[in-house]
Amino acid sequence: MKPIVYPAVFHKEENAYLVEFPDLPGCITYGNDLIEAFLMAGDALKTWLCDPTDEYPAPTPLSEIKRQEGDLVPLIRPALYRTEYAKQYWIEEAIEKGLDKRGLTQEQACVILGIEPTYLKDILSGTITPTHEMAERIALLLDFDPKIFFLDDEEE
């Protein structure tokens, strides 16, 4: 899963920080302080990127961003990635630890589970989520809680 990051321009105003994304028309937010502005920037970017498309504009290099004196120009990752990356990390870690604990390779686990190696690779890359039945089978074989695959379901 490749992260999507964009430069944001943080303008210090009298009592707040105005945040705008030069590459994303209309993607503007603010925060009462710098921390809140960073959090709001992640949320604004998430909202702007909600339209499911593979054709997001390319981020402008930081050196080409127009700025005024006192502006900050960090790269911002959408807020949605915090949860997704954590979940994917936990899944990868659980599977790898389980394989090590059982002394299995990924290929051996696939044979035992009766699945194609590409299926497990897709799970590890975050491309797919296994069915509940397959999640149970993988978790039983590798000795971890299958709920890790469905953390998003519990949040809803």
Short mmCIF file of N, CA and C in Angstrom, two decimals:
data_model
loop_
_atom_site.label_atom_id
_atom_site.label_comp_id
_atom_site.label_asym_id
_atom_site.label_seq_id
_atom_site.Cartn_x
_atom_site.Cartn_y
_atom_site.Cartn_z
N MET A 1 0.85 -1.16 0.00
CA MET A 1 0.00 0.00 0.00
C MET A 1 0.90 1.23 0.00
N LYS A 2 0.82 1.99 -1.07
CA LYS A 2 1.68 3.16 -1.21
C LYS A 2 1.00 4.37 -0.58
N PRO A 3 1.71 5.06 0.30
CA PRO A 3 1.08 6.23 0.93
C PRO A 3 0.88 7.36 -0.06
N ILE A 4 -0.20 8.10 0.12
CA ILE A 4 -0.47 9.30 -0.65
C ILE A 4 -0.14 10.47 0.27
N VAL A 5 0.81 11.29 -0.13
CA VAL A 5 1.17 12.46 0.67
C VAL A 5 1.18 13.69 -0.23
N TYR A 6 0.79 14.80 0.33
CA TYR A 6 0.77 16.06 -0.40
C TYR A 6 1.36 17.16 0.47
N PRO A 7 2.04 18.12 -0.17
CA PRO A 7 2.51 19.28 0.59
C PRO A 7 1.33 20.17 0.96
N ALA A 8 1.39 20.71 2.15
CA ALA A 8 0.37 21.65 2.62
C ALA A 8 1.09 22.93 3.06
N VAL A 9 0.47 24.05 2.80
CA VAL A 9 1.04 25.33 3.23
C VAL A 9 0.28 25.78 4.47
N PHE A 10 1.01 25.93 5.58
CA PHE A 10 0.45 26.39 6.84
C PHE A 10 0.77 27.88 6.98
N HIS A 11 -0.25 28.72 6.88
CA HIS A 11 -0.09 30.17 7.03
C HIS A 11 -0.46 30.54 8.47
N LYS A 12 0.44 31.20 9.17
CA LYS A 12 0.14 31.66 10.53
C LYS A 12 -0.73 32.90 10.44
N GLU A 13 -1.94 32.81 10.99
CA GLU A 13 -2.85 33.94 11.06
C GLU A 13 -2.78 34.48 12.49
N GLU A 14 -3.60 35.45 12.81
CA GLU A 14 -3.55 36.07 14.13
C GLU A 14 -3.80 35.05 15.25
N ASN A 15 -4.87 34.27 15.15
CA ASN A 15 -5.22 33.32 16.21
C ASN A 15 -5.37 31.89 15.71
N ALA A 16 -4.83 31.59 14.55
CA ALA A 16 -5.01 30.25 13.99
C ALA A 16 -3.99 30.01 12.88
N TYR A 17 -4.00 28.77 12.39
CA TYR A 17 -3.21 28.42 11.22
C TYR A 17 -4.16 28.04 10.10
N LEU A 18 -4.04 28.72 8.96
CA LEU A 18 -4.80 28.38 7.77
C LEU A 18 -3.96 27.36 7.00
N VAL A 19 -4.60 26.28 6.54
CA VAL A 19 -3.88 25.23 5.83
C VAL A 19 -4.51 25.05 4.45
N GLU A 20 -3.67 25.07 3.42
CA GLU A 20 -4.17 24.82 2.07
C GLU A 20 -3.22 23.87 1.34
N PHE A 21 -3.81 23.08 0.47
CA PHE A 21 -3.06 22.13 -0.34
C PHE A 21 -3.00 22.68 -1.77
N PRO A 22 -1.84 23.16 -2.21
CA PRO A 22 -1.74 23.79 -3.52
C PRO A 22 -2.16 22.89 -4.69
N ASP A 23 -1.98 21.59 -4.55
CA ASP A 23 -2.29 20.66 -5.64
C ASP A 23 -3.76 20.26 -5.68
N LEU A 24 -4.51 20.58 -4.63
CA LEU A 24 -5.88 20.08 -4.50
C LEU A 24 -6.85 21.24 -4.36
N PRO A 25 -7.47 21.66 -5.44
CA PRO A 25 -8.38 22.81 -5.40
C PRO A 25 -9.49 22.63 -4.35
N GLY A 26 -9.64 23.63 -3.51
CA GLY A 26 -10.70 23.60 -2.50
C GLY A 26 -10.35 22.84 -1.23
N CYS A 27 -9.18 22.26 -1.16
CA CYS A 27 -8.79 21.52 0.04
C CYS A 27 -8.11 22.50 1.00
N ILE A 28 -8.93 23.09 1.87
CA ILE A 28 -8.48 24.13 2.80
C ILE A 28 -9.08 23.83 4.17
N THR A 29 -8.31 24.08 5.21
CA THR A 29 -8.81 23.90 6.58
C THR A 29 -8.03 24.85 7.49
N TYR A 30 -8.25 24.74 8.78
CA TYR A 30 -7.51 25.56 9.73
C TYR A 30 -7.47 24.84 11.08
N GLY A 31 -6.62 25.34 11.95
CA GLY A 31 -6.57 24.85 13.32
C GLY A 31 -6.24 26.01 14.23
N ASN A 32 -6.74 25.96 15.46
CA ASN A 32 -6.48 27.03 16.42
C ASN A 32 -5.02 27.08 16.85
N ASP A 33 -4.35 25.93 16.79
CA ASP A 33 -2.92 25.89 17.06
C ASP A 33 -2.29 24.94 16.03
N LEU A 34 -0.98 24.81 16.08
CA LEU A 34 -0.29 24.02 15.07
C LEU A 34 -0.67 22.54 15.12
N ILE A 35 -0.82 21.98 16.30
CA ILE A 35 -1.19 20.57 16.42
C ILE A 35 -2.57 20.33 15.82
N GLU A 36 -3.52 21.17 16.19
CA GLU A 36 -4.87 21.03 15.63
C GLU A 36 -4.85 21.22 14.11
N ALA A 37 -4.04 22.14 13.63
CA ALA A 37 -3.95 22.37 12.18
C ALA A 37 -3.42 21.13 11.46
N PHE A 38 -2.43 20.46 12.05
CA PHE A 38 -1.92 19.22 11.44
C PHE A 38 -3.00 18.14 11.41
N LEU A 39 -3.73 17.99 12.51
CA LEU A 39 -4.80 16.99 12.55
C LEU A 39 -5.90 17.31 11.54
N MET A 40 -6.28 18.57 11.47
CA MET A 40 -7.31 18.99 10.53
C MET A 40 -6.85 18.83 9.09
N ALA A 41 -5.55 19.04 8.85
CA ALA A 41 -5.01 18.87 7.49
C ALA A 41 -5.15 17.42 7.04
N GLY A 42 -4.84 16.48 7.94
CA GLY A 42 -5.01 15.06 7.60
C GLY A 42 -6.44 14.72 7.29
N ASP A 43 -7.37 15.27 8.08
CA ASP A 43 -8.80 15.03 7.84
C ASP A 43 -9.27 15.67 6.54
N ALA A 44 -8.80 16.88 6.26
CA ALA A 44 -9.19 17.56 5.01
C ALA A 44 -8.69 16.78 3.80
N LEU A 45 -7.46 16.30 3.89
CA LEU A 45 -6.90 15.52 2.78
C LEU A 45 -7.68 14.22 2.59
N LYS A 46 -8.02 13.57 3.70
CA LYS A 46 -8.82 12.34 3.62
C LYS A 46 -10.14 12.61 2.91
N THR A 47 -10.80 13.68 3.27
CA THR A 47 -12.08 14.03 2.65
C THR A 47 -11.91 14.31 1.16
N TRP A 48 -10.88 15.05 0.81
CA TRP A 48 -10.66 15.38 -0.60
C TRP A 48 -10.39 14.13 -1.41
N LEU A 49 -9.69 13.15 -0.81
CA LEU A 49 -9.31 11.93 -1.54
C LEU A 49 -10.38 10.84 -1.47
N CYS A 50 -11.54 11.13 -0.87
CA CYS A 50 -12.60 10.12 -0.75
C CYS A 50 -13.13 9.66 -2.09
N ASP A 51 -13.08 10.50 -3.10
CA ASP A 51 -13.54 10.10 -4.42
C ASP A 51 -12.64 8.98 -4.92
N PRO A 52 -13.18 7.76 -5.09
CA PRO A 52 -12.32 6.63 -5.47
C PRO A 52 -11.84 6.75 -6.91
N THR A 53 -10.62 7.20 -7.05
CA THR A 53 -10.02 7.32 -8.38
C THR A 53 -8.54 7.00 -8.26
N ASP A 54 -7.98 6.55 -9.33
CA ASP A 54 -6.54 6.31 -9.34
C ASP A 54 -5.80 7.50 -9.94
N GLU A 55 -6.51 8.56 -10.24
CA GLU A 55 -5.92 9.68 -10.94
C GLU A 55 -5.86 10.94 -10.08
N TYR A 56 -5.24 10.83 -8.92
CA TYR A 56 -5.03 12.01 -8.08
C TYR A 56 -3.90 12.82 -8.70
N PRO A 57 -3.93 14.14 -8.54
CA PRO A 57 -2.84 14.94 -9.11
C PRO A 57 -1.51 14.61 -8.44
N ALA A 58 -0.45 14.72 -9.21
CA ALA A 58 0.88 14.47 -8.66
C ALA A 58 1.23 15.59 -7.69
N PRO A 59 1.84 15.25 -6.55
CA PRO A 59 2.23 16.30 -5.61
C PRO A 59 3.35 17.17 -6.19
N THR A 60 3.25 18.45 -5.96
CA THR A 60 4.29 19.38 -6.38
C THR A 60 5.51 19.19 -5.47
N PRO A 61 6.72 19.17 -6.04
CA PRO A 61 7.91 19.08 -5.18
C PRO A 61 7.94 20.26 -4.19
N LEU A 62 8.40 19.99 -2.98
CA LEU A 62 8.44 21.02 -1.94
C LEU A 62 9.20 22.27 -2.39
N SER A 63 10.26 22.08 -3.17
CA SER A 63 11.07 23.23 -3.60
C SER A 63 10.31 24.16 -4.55
N GLU A 64 9.21 23.68 -5.13
CA GLU A 64 8.44 24.49 -6.08
C GLU A 64 7.20 25.14 -5.47
N ILE A 65 6.95 24.90 -4.19
CA ILE A 65 5.77 25.45 -3.53
C ILE A 65 6.01 26.93 -3.22
N LYS A 66 5.06 27.77 -3.64
CA LYS A 66 5.15 29.20 -3.32
C LYS A 66 4.75 29.40 -1.87
N ARG A 67 5.57 30.15 -1.17
CA ARG A 67 5.30 30.40 0.24
C ARG A 67 5.65 31.82 0.61
N GLN A 68 5.04 32.24 1.70
CA GLN A 68 5.34 33.57 2.24
C GLN A 68 6.21 33.39 3.47
N GLU A 69 6.81 34.46 3.91
CA GLU A 69 7.65 34.39 5.11
C GLU A 69 6.83 33.86 6.28
N GLY A 70 7.38 32.90 6.99
CA GLY A 70 6.71 32.32 8.15
C GLY A 70 5.84 31.11 7.84
N ASP A 71 5.62 30.81 6.55
CA ASP A 71 4.82 29.64 6.20
C ASP A 71 5.59 28.35 6.47
N LEU A 72 4.89 27.34 6.89
CA LEU A 72 5.43 25.99 7.02
C LEU A 72 4.89 25.18 5.85
N VAL A 73 5.72 24.29 5.29
CA VAL A 73 5.25 23.47 4.17
C VAL A 73 5.66 22.01 4.41
N PRO A 74 4.93 21.30 5.27
CA PRO A 74 5.20 19.88 5.49
C PRO A 74 4.44 19.01 4.49
N LEU A 75 4.82 17.75 4.43
CA LEU A 75 4.04 16.76 3.68
C LEU A 75 3.00 16.19 4.62
N ILE A 76 1.77 16.05 4.13
CA ILE A 76 0.67 15.56 4.96
C ILE A 76 0.14 14.26 4.38
N ARG A 77 -0.12 13.32 5.26
CA ARG A 77 -0.73 12.04 4.89
C ARG A 77 -2.19 12.09 5.34
N PRO A 78 -3.11 11.56 4.53
CA PRO A 78 -4.52 11.60 4.95
C PRO A 78 -4.76 10.84 6.25
N ALA A 79 -5.68 11.33 7.06
CA ALA A 79 -5.97 10.74 8.36
C ALA A 79 -6.34 9.27 8.26
N LEU A 80 -6.97 8.86 7.19
CA LEU A 80 -7.42 7.48 7.06
C LEU A 80 -6.27 6.50 7.11
N TYR A 81 -5.06 6.93 6.78
CA TYR A 81 -3.95 6.01 6.75
C TYR A 81 -3.48 5.59 8.13
N ARG A 82 -3.73 6.41 9.14
CA ARG A 82 -3.27 6.03 10.48
C ARG A 82 -3.80 4.66 10.86
N THR A 83 -5.10 4.46 10.71
CA THR A 83 -5.72 3.20 11.09
C THR A 83 -5.34 2.09 10.13
N GLU A 84 -5.38 2.37 8.84
CA GLU A 84 -5.09 1.34 7.85
C GLU A 84 -3.67 0.82 7.97
N TYR A 85 -2.69 1.72 8.15
CA TYR A 85 -1.32 1.26 8.27
C TYR A 85 -1.11 0.45 9.54
N ALA A 86 -1.71 0.89 10.63
CA ALA A 86 -1.58 0.15 11.88
C ALA A 86 -2.17 -1.24 11.73
N LYS A 87 -3.37 -1.32 11.16
CA LYS A 87 -4.03 -2.62 10.96
C LYS A 87 -3.16 -3.51 10.08
N GLN A 88 -2.67 -2.98 8.97
CA GLN A 88 -1.87 -3.79 8.06
C GLN A 88 -0.58 -4.25 8.72
N TYR A 89 0.03 -3.39 9.52
CA TYR A 89 1.24 -3.77 10.25
C TYR A 89 0.95 -4.93 11.19
N TRP A 90 -0.18 -4.85 11.92
CA TRP A 90 -0.52 -5.92 12.86
C TRP A 90 -0.78 -7.24 12.14
N ILE A 91 -1.43 -7.18 10.99
CA ILE A 91 -1.70 -8.39 10.23
C ILE A 91 -0.38 -9.01 9.76
N GLU A 92 0.48 -8.20 9.17
CA GLU A 92 1.78 -8.71 8.69
C GLU A 92 2.58 -9.30 9.85
N GLU A 93 2.60 -8.59 10.96
CA GLU A 93 3.37 -9.07 12.12
C GLU A 93 2.80 -10.38 12.66
N ALA A 94 1.48 -10.48 12.77
CA ALA A 94 0.85 -11.70 13.28
C ALA A 94 1.14 -12.89 12.37
N ILE A 95 1.04 -12.68 11.07
CA ILE A 95 1.30 -13.78 10.13
C ILE A 95 2.77 -14.18 10.17
N GLU A 96 3.67 -13.22 10.12
CA GLU A 96 5.11 -13.53 10.14
C GLU A 96 5.51 -14.23 11.45
N LYS A 97 5.02 -13.73 12.59
CA LYS A 97 5.33 -14.38 13.87
C LYS A 97 4.76 -15.79 13.91
N GLY A 98 3.55 -15.96 13.40
CA GLY A 98 2.94 -17.28 13.36
C GLY A 98 3.71 -18.25 12.49
N LEU A 99 4.17 -17.78 11.34
CA LEU A 99 4.98 -18.63 10.47
C LEU A 99 6.27 -19.04 11.17
N ASP A 100 6.94 -18.06 11.81
CA ASP A 100 8.18 -18.36 12.53
C ASP A 100 7.92 -19.34 13.67
N LYS A 101 6.87 -19.11 14.43
CA LYS A 101 6.53 -19.97 15.58
C LYS A 101 6.28 -21.40 15.14
N ARG A 102 5.62 -21.57 14.01
CA ARG A 102 5.29 -22.91 13.49
C ARG A 102 6.40 -23.49 12.61
N GLY A 103 7.41 -22.68 12.32
CA GLY A 103 8.50 -23.16 11.46
C GLY A 103 8.07 -23.39 10.03
N LEU A 104 7.15 -22.53 9.56
CA LEU A 104 6.62 -22.68 8.21
C LEU A 104 7.06 -21.54 7.31
N THR A 105 7.14 -21.83 6.02
CA THR A 105 7.30 -20.76 5.04
C THR A 105 5.90 -20.34 4.60
N GLN A 106 5.82 -19.22 3.90
CA GLN A 106 4.53 -18.80 3.36
C GLN A 106 3.97 -19.86 2.41
N GLU A 107 4.84 -20.44 1.60
CA GLU A 107 4.40 -21.45 0.64
C GLU A 107 3.83 -22.68 1.36
N GLN A 108 4.50 -23.13 2.41
CA GLN A 108 4.01 -24.28 3.18
C GLN A 108 2.65 -23.98 3.80
N ALA A 109 2.50 -22.79 4.36
CA ALA A 109 1.22 -22.41 4.96
C ALA A 109 0.12 -22.41 3.90
N CYS A 110 0.44 -21.94 2.70
CA CYS A 110 -0.55 -21.91 1.62
C CYS A 110 -0.99 -23.32 1.24
N VAL A 111 -0.06 -24.26 1.21
CA VAL A 111 -0.40 -25.65 0.89
C VAL A 111 -1.33 -26.21 1.97
N ILE A 112 -0.99 -25.98 3.23
CA ILE A 112 -1.82 -26.47 4.34
C ILE A 112 -3.22 -25.86 4.28
N LEU A 113 -3.29 -24.57 3.96
CA LEU A 113 -4.58 -23.87 3.92
C LEU A 113 -5.34 -24.12 2.63
N GLY A 114 -4.67 -24.68 1.63
CA GLY A 114 -5.31 -24.93 0.35
C GLY A 114 -5.58 -23.66 -0.43
N ILE A 115 -4.66 -22.71 -0.34
CA ILE A 115 -4.82 -21.44 -1.05
C ILE A 115 -3.62 -21.19 -1.95
N GLU A 116 -3.81 -20.33 -2.91
CA GLU A 116 -2.71 -19.93 -3.80
C GLU A 116 -1.79 -18.97 -3.06
N PRO A 117 -0.48 -19.05 -3.31
CA PRO A 117 0.44 -18.10 -2.67
C PRO A 117 0.09 -16.64 -2.95
N THR A 118 -0.48 -16.36 -4.12
CA THR A 118 -0.84 -14.97 -4.42
C THR A 118 -1.94 -14.47 -3.49
N TYR A 119 -2.81 -15.38 -3.03
CA TYR A 119 -3.88 -14.99 -2.11
C TYR A 119 -3.28 -14.48 -0.79
N LEU A 120 -2.31 -15.23 -0.26
CA LEU A 120 -1.66 -14.80 0.99
C LEU A 120 -0.87 -13.51 0.77
N LYS A 121 -0.20 -13.40 -0.36
CA LYS A 121 0.55 -12.17 -0.66
C LYS A 121 -0.40 -10.97 -0.74
N ASP A 122 -1.59 -11.18 -1.31
CA ASP A 122 -2.58 -10.09 -1.39
C ASP A 122 -3.08 -9.69 0.00
N ILE A 123 -3.22 -10.67 0.89
CA ILE A 123 -3.60 -10.36 2.27
C ILE A 123 -2.49 -9.55 2.94
N LEU A 124 -1.25 -10.01 2.77
CA LEU A 124 -0.12 -9.32 3.38
C LEU A 124 0.08 -7.91 2.84
N SER A 125 -0.26 -7.69 1.59
CA SER A 125 -0.09 -6.36 1.00
C SER A 125 -1.26 -5.43 1.30
N GLY A 126 -2.35 -5.99 1.85
CA GLY A 126 -3.52 -5.18 2.15
C GLY A 126 -4.46 -5.03 0.97
N THR A 127 -4.20 -5.75 -0.11
CA THR A 127 -5.04 -5.67 -1.29
C THR A 127 -6.41 -6.28 -1.05
N ILE A 128 -6.44 -7.37 -0.28
CA ILE A 128 -7.71 -8.04 0.03
C ILE A 128 -7.80 -8.35 1.51
N THR A 129 -9.01 -8.56 1.96
CA THR A 129 -9.29 -9.05 3.31
C THR A 129 -9.87 -10.45 3.13
N PRO A 130 -9.36 -11.42 3.89
CA PRO A 130 -9.90 -12.78 3.72
C PRO A 130 -11.34 -12.87 4.21
N THR A 131 -12.04 -13.89 3.73
CA THR A 131 -13.38 -14.16 4.25
C THR A 131 -13.26 -14.50 5.73
N HIS A 132 -14.36 -14.44 6.44
CA HIS A 132 -14.31 -14.78 7.87
C HIS A 132 -13.84 -16.22 8.06
N GLU A 133 -14.30 -17.12 7.21
CA GLU A 133 -13.89 -18.53 7.31
C GLU A 133 -12.38 -18.67 7.09
N MET A 134 -11.86 -18.02 6.07
CA MET A 134 -10.43 -18.11 5.79
C MET A 134 -9.62 -17.42 6.88
N ALA A 135 -10.11 -16.32 7.40
CA ALA A 135 -9.42 -15.63 8.49
C ALA A 135 -9.30 -16.56 9.70
N GLU A 136 -10.38 -17.29 10.00
CA GLU A 136 -10.36 -18.26 11.11
C GLU A 136 -9.31 -19.34 10.85
N ARG A 137 -9.26 -19.85 9.63
CA ARG A 137 -8.31 -20.92 9.30
C ARG A 137 -6.87 -20.44 9.40
N ILE A 138 -6.60 -19.25 8.86
CA ILE A 138 -5.24 -18.70 8.92
C ILE A 138 -4.85 -18.47 10.38
N ALA A 139 -5.74 -17.87 11.15
CA ALA A 139 -5.45 -17.56 12.55
C ALA A 139 -5.25 -18.82 13.38
N LEU A 140 -6.04 -19.85 13.11
CA LEU A 140 -5.89 -21.13 13.83
C LEU A 140 -4.54 -21.76 13.52
N LEU A 141 -4.17 -21.77 12.25
CA LEU A 141 -2.89 -22.35 11.85
C LEU A 141 -1.72 -21.58 12.46
N LEU A 142 -1.81 -20.26 12.47
CA LEU A 142 -0.68 -19.44 12.88
C LEU A 142 -0.81 -18.87 14.29
N ASP A 143 -1.86 -19.29 15.00
CA ASP A 143 -2.02 -18.99 16.42
C ASP A 143 -2.11 -17.50 16.74
N PHE A 144 -3.13 -16.83 16.16
CA PHE A 144 -3.43 -15.46 16.54
C PHE A 144 -4.93 -15.23 16.42
N ASP A 145 -5.39 -14.10 16.92
CA ASP A 145 -6.82 -13.77 16.93
C ASP A 145 -7.27 -13.32 15.54
N PRO A 146 -8.24 -14.00 14.94
CA PRO A 146 -8.69 -13.63 13.59
C PRO A 146 -9.37 -12.27 13.51
N LYS A 147 -9.77 -11.71 14.65
CA LYS A 147 -10.44 -10.40 14.64
C LYS A 147 -9.54 -9.31 14.08
N ILE A 148 -8.24 -9.55 14.08
CA ILE A 148 -7.31 -8.55 13.57
C ILE A 148 -7.61 -8.18 12.12
N PHE A 149 -8.17 -9.12 11.35
CA PHE A 149 -8.50 -8.86 9.95
C PHE A 149 -9.69 -7.92 9.80
N PHE A 150 -10.49 -7.79 10.84
CA PHE A 150 -11.76 -7.08 10.73
C PHE A 150 -11.88 -5.93 11.72
N LEU A 151 -10.78 -5.28 12.03
CA LEU A 151 -10.80 -4.16 12.97
C LEU A 151 -11.72 -3.05 12.50
N ASP A 152 -11.79 -2.82 11.20
CA ASP A 152 -12.66 -1.77 10.66
C ASP A 152 -14.12 -2.07 10.95
N ASP A 153 -14.51 -3.35 10.91
CA ASP A 153 -15.90 -3.74 11.16
C ASP A 153 -16.33 -3.36 12.57
N GLU A 154 -15.40 -3.46 13.53
CA GLU A 154 -15.74 -3.17 14.92
C GLU A 154 -15.92 -1.68 15.16
N GLU A 155 -15.27 -0.84 14.33
CA GLU A 155 -15.37 0.61 14.51
C GLU A 155 -16.71 1.15 14.06
N GLU A 156 -17.39 0.45 13.14
CA GLU A 156 -18.65 0.95 12.59
C GLU A 156 -19.81 0.73 13.52
#
